[in-house]
Coordinates of C-alpha atoms in Angstrom, one line a residue:
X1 CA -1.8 50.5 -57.9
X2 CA -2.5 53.3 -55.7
X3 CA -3.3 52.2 -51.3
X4 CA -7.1 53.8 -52.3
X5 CA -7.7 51.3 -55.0
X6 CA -6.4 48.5 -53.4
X7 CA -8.7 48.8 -50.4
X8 CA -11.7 49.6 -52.9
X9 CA -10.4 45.9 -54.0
X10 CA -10.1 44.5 -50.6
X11 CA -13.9 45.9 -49.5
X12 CA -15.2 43.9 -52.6
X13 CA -13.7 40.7 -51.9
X14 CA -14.7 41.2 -48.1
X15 CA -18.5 42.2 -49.2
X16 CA -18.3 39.3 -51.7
X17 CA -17.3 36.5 -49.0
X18 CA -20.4 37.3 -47.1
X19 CA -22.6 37.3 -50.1
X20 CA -21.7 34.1 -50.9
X21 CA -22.7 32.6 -48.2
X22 CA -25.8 32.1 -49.0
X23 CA -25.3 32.5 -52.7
X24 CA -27.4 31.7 -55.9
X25 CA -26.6 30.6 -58.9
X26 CA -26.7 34.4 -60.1
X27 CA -24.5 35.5 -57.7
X28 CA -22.4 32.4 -58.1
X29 CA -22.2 33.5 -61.7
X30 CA -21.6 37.4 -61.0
X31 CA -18.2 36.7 -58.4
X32 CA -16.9 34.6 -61.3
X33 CA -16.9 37.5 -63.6
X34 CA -15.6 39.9 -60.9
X35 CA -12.6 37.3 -60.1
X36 CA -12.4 37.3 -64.0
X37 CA -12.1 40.9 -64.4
X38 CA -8.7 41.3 -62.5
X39 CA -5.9 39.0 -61.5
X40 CA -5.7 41.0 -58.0
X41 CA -9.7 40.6 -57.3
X42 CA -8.6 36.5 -57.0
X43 CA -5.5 37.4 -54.6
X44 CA -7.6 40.1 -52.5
X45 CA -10.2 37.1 -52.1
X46 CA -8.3 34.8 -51.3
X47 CA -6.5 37.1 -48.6
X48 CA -9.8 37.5 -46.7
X49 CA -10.6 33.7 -47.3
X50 CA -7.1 33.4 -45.7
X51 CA -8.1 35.6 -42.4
X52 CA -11.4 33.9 -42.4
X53 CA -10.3 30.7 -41.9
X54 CA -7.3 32.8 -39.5
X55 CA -10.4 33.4 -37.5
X56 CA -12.4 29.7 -37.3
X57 CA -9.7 27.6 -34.9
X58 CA -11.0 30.7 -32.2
X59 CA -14.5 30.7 -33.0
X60 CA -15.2 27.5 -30.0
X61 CA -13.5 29.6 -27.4
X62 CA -15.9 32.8 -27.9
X63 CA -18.4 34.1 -25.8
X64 CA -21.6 35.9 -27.1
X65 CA -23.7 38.0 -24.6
X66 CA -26.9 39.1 -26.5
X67 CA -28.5 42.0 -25.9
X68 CA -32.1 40.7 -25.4
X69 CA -30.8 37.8 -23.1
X70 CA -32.2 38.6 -20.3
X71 CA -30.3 36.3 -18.1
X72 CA -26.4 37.2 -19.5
X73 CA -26.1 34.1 -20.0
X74 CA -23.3 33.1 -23.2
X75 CA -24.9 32.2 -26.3
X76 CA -22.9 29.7 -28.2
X77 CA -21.4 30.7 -32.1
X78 CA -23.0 29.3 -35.1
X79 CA -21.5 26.6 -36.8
X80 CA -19.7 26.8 -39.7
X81 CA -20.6 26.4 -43.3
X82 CA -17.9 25.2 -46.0
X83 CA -18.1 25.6 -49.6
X84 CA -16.3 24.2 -52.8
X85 CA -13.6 26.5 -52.4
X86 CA -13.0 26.7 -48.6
X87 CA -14.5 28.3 -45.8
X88 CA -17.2 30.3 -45.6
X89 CA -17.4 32.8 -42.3
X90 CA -20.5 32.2 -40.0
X91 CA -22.0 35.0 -37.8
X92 CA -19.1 36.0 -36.1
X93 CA -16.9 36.4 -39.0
X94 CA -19.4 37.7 -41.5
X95 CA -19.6 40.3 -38.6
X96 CA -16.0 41.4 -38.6
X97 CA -16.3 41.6 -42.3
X98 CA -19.4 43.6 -41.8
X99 CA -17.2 46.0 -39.8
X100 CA -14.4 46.3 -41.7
X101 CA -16.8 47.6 -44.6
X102 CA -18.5 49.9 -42.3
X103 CA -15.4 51.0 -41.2
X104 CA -13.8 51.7 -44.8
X105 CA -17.1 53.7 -46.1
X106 CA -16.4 56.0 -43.1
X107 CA -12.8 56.9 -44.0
X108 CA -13.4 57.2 -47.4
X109 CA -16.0 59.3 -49.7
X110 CA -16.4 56.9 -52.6
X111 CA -19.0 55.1 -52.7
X112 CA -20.9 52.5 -54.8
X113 CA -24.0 52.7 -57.3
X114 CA -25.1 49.4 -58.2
X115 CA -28.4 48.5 -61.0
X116 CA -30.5 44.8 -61.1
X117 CA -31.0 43.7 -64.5
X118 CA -33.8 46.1 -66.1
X119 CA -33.4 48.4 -64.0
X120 CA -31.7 52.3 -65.2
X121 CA -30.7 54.7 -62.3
X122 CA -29.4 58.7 -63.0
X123 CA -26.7 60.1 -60.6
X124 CA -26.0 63.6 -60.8
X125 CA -22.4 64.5 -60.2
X126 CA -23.1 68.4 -60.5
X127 CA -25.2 70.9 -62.2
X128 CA -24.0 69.8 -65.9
X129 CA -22.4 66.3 -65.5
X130 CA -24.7 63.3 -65.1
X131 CA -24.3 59.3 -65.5
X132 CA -27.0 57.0 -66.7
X133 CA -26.3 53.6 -65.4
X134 CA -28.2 51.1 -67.4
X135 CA -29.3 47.1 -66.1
X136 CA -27.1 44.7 -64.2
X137 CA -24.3 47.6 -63.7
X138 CA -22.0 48.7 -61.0
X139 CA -20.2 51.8 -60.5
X140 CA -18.1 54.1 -57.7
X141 CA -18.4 57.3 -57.2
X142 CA -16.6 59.8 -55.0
X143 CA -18.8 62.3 -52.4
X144 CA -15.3 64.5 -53.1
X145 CA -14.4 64.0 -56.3
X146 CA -17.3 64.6 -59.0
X147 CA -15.0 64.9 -61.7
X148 CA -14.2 60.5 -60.8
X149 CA -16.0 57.4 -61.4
X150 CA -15.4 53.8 -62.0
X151 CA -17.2 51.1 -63.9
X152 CA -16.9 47.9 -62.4
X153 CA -18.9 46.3 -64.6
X154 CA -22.1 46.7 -66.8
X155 CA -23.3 49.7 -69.1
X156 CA -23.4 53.3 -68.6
X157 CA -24.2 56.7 -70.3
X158 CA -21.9 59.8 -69.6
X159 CA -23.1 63.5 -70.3
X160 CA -20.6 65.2 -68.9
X161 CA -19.1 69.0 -68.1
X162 CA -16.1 69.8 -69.5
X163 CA -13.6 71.5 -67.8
X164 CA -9.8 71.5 -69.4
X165 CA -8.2 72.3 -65.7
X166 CA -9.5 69.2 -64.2
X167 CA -11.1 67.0 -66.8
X168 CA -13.3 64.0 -66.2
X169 CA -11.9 60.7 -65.5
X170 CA -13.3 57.2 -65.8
X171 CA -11.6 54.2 -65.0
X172 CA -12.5 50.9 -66.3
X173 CA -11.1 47.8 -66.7
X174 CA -7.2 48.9 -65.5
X175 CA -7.7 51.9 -68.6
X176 CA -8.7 55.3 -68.1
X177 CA -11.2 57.6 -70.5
X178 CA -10.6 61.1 -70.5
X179 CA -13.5 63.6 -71.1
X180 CA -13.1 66.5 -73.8
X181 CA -16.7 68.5 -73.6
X182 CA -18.4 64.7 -74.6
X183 CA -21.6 62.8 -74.3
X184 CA -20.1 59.1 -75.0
X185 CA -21.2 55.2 -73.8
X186 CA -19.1 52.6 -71.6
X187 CA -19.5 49.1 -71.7
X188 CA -17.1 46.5 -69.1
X189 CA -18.1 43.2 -69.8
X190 CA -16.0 40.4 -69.3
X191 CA -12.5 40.8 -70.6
X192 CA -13.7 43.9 -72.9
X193 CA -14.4 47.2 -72.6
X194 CA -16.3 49.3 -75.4
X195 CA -16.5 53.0 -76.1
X196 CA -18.4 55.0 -78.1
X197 CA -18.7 59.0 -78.4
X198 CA -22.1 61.2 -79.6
X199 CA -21.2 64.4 -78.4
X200 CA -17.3 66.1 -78.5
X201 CA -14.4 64.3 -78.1
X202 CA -12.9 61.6 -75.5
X203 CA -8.9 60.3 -75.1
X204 CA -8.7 56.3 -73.9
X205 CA -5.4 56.2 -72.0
X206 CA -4.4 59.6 -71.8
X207 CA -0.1 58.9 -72.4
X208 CA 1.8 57.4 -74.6
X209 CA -0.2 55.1 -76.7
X210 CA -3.2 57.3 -76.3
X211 CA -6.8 57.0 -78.8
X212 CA -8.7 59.6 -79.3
X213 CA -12.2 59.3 -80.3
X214 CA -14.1 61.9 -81.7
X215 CA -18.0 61.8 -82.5
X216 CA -19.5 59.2 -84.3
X217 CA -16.3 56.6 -83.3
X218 CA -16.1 54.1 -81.0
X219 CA -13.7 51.6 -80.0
X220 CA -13.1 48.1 -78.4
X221 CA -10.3 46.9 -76.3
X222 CA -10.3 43.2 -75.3
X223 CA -8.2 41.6 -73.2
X224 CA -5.3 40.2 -74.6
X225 CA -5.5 42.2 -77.9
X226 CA -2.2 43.8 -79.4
X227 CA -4.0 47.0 -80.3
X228 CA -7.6 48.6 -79.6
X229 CA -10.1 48.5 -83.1
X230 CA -11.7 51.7 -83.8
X231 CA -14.7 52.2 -85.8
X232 CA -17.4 54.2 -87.0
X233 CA -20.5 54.5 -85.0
X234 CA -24.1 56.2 -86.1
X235 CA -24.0 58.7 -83.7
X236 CA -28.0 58.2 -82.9
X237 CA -26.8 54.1 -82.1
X238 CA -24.9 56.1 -78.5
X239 CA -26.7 55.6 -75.7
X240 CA -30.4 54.6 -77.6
X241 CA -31.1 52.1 -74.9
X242 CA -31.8 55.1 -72.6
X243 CA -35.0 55.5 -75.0
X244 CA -35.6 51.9 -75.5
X245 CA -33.6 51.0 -78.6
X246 CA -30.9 48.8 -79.5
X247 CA -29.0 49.3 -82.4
X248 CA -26.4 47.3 -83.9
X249 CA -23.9 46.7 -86.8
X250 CA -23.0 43.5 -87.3
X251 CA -22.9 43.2 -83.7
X252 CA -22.1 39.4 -82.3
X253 CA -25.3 37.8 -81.3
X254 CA -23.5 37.1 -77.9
X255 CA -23.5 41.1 -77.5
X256 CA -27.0 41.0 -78.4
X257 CA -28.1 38.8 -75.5
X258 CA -26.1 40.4 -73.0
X259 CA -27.9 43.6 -73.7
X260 CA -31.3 42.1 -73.9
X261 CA -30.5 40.7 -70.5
X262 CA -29.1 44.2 -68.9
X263 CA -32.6 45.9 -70.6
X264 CA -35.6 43.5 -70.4
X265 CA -34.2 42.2 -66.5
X266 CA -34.0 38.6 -67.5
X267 CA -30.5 36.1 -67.8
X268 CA -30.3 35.3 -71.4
X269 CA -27.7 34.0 -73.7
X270 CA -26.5 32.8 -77.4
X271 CA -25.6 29.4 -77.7
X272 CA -21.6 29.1 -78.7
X273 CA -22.6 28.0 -82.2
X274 CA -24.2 30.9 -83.2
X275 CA -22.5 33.8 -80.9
X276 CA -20.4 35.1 -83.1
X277 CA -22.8 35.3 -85.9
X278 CA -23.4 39.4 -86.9
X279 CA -26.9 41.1 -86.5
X280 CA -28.2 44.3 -88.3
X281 CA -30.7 46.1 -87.2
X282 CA -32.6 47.9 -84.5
X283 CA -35.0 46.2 -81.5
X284 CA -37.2 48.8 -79.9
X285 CA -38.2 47.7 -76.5
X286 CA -42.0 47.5 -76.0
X287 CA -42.2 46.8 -71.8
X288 CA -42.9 43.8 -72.3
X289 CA -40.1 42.0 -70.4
X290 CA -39.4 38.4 -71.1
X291 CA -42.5 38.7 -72.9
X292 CA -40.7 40.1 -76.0
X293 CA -37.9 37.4 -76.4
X294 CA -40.3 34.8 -78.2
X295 CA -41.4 37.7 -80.8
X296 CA -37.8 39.0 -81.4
X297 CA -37.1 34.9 -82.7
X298 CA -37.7 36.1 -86.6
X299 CA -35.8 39.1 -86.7
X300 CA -32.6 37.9 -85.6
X301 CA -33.3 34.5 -87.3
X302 CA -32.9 32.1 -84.4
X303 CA -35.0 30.3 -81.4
X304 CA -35.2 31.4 -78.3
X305 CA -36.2 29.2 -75.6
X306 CA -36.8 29.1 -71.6
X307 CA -34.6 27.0 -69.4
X308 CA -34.1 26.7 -65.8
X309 CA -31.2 29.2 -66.2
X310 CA -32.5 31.7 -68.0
X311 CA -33.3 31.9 -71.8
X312 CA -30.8 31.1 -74.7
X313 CA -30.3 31.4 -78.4
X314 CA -30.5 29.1 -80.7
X315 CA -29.8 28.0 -84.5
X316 CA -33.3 28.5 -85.8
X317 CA -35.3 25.5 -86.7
X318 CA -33.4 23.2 -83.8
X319 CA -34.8 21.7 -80.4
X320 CA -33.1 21.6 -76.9
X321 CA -31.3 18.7 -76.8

């Protein structure tokens, strides 16, 4: 891994550890999939969990002299918070860590995009490259370097200039896609990444064992998986969440709820009894939000209920337990 990408690794564990410390359950849920997503995101955390706690034994023997304290006199540190799987830095070491990213956005020129659930964002990189990034996503860019990005995780559109001398590059999930004059989709979720092409031509992995899509093909790599599976994809199904349609092919109704969520803004999911069951067919978003989930119950033949959580799927006809 190259020194840049490891401390793109190291500001995200740092940024994480001070998000957590006041955590919900979303964000709870969202640093699991991040650890998930990489064995090195766990060993970068736990290397700035490591100086955290490197920092607590000299925490009682520090002097704070505030600004607005009129008399100098030394202001005592917080105390400390602990969580379930250490410690957590107060003030003083959120601070540091505060620093440190501060200090790592100035020597560097990439720099993070990120979406809320139902929310869509366009970054232009130039004149004739652009990238849609659709709900609940999270991308780098580079100030330098228009011709880089990364998906961390999430969804995201890619019309892109193509230029053979210095060709576009996307890395996602430890694999690279390589742009040949192409309009394609991206999806990291999880342990999976999924690409699809509309528009000219893209290479997955440039090397040995490269796949090449070309339009109307897409492909999906999960974790674990001997080989990639490549298929046919309608070439309008590319993208048609940008104008408020989903389509699928006996798509997994897990998929299904994990775009509703990224589109409509809301946490929603499939029970495991029915989220490998296939749907056909299109949904075409109507702005309603939430609003839509109870009406969508009859086309994809289950029930859809509210929970403190979110909302889930369920075998039609049955109750929450």
């Amino acid at each position: 891994m190259s020194r840049e990408a490891q401390d793109n690794i190291r500001a995200r564990a740092i940024e994480w550890h001070i998000r957590l410390r006041d955590g919900d359950d979303a964000t709870w849920e969202a640093f699991a999939g991040w650890l998930a997503e990489d064995v090195r995101h766990a060993e970068a955390y736990d290397a700035v969990e490591a100086a955290d706690q490197a920092i607590d034994p000299l925490l009682p023997h520090v002097v704070i002299r505030e600004a607005a304290n009129d008399q100098g006199e030394p202001v005592q540190p917080p105390a400390r918070r602990r969580w379930g799987r250490g410690l957590i830095g107060g003030t003083i070491a959120a601070s540091v860590a505060a620093a440190v990213l501060l200090f790592s956005g100035q020597a560097s020129s990439r720099y993070d995009v990120v979406t809320a659930p139902g929310e869509r964002r366009v970054v232009a990189l130039d004149a004739a490259t652009e990238v849609t990034l659709n709900g609940g996503t999270r991308m780098t860019f580079d100030r330098d370097d228009p011709r880089f990005a990364s998906l961390a995780s999430g969804e995201a559109l890619f019309r892109v200039r193509h230029d053979v001398r210095n060709p576009f590059r996307l890395e996602v999930g430890g694999n690279v896609v390589e742009d040949a004059g192409t309009v394609f989709n991206v999806v990291h979720e999880r342990n999976e990444v999924r690409v699809a092409v509309a528009e000219g031509k893209i290479v997955y992995n440039p090397g040995a064992g490269a796949v090449s899509l070309d339009a109307g093909q897409s492909l999906v790599d999960r974790g674990g998986a001997a080989r990639v599976k490549v298929d046919d994809v309608p070439v309008a199904a590319v993208g048609a969440w940008k104008t408020g349609s989903l389509i699928y092919a006996a798509a997994p109704l897990s998929r299904v709820a994990d775009e509703l969520s990224r589109a409509l803004g809301v946490r929603i999911a499939a029970a495991p009894s029915i989220a490998d069951r296939p749907f056909s067919g299109t949904i075409t978003l109507d702005g309603s939000g939430a609003g839509q989930l109870r009406r969508l119950s009859p086309a994809l033949n289950v029930a859809i209920e509210e929970g403190p959580d979110g909302w889930i799927m369920r075998p039609a006809g049955s109750a929450a337990p």
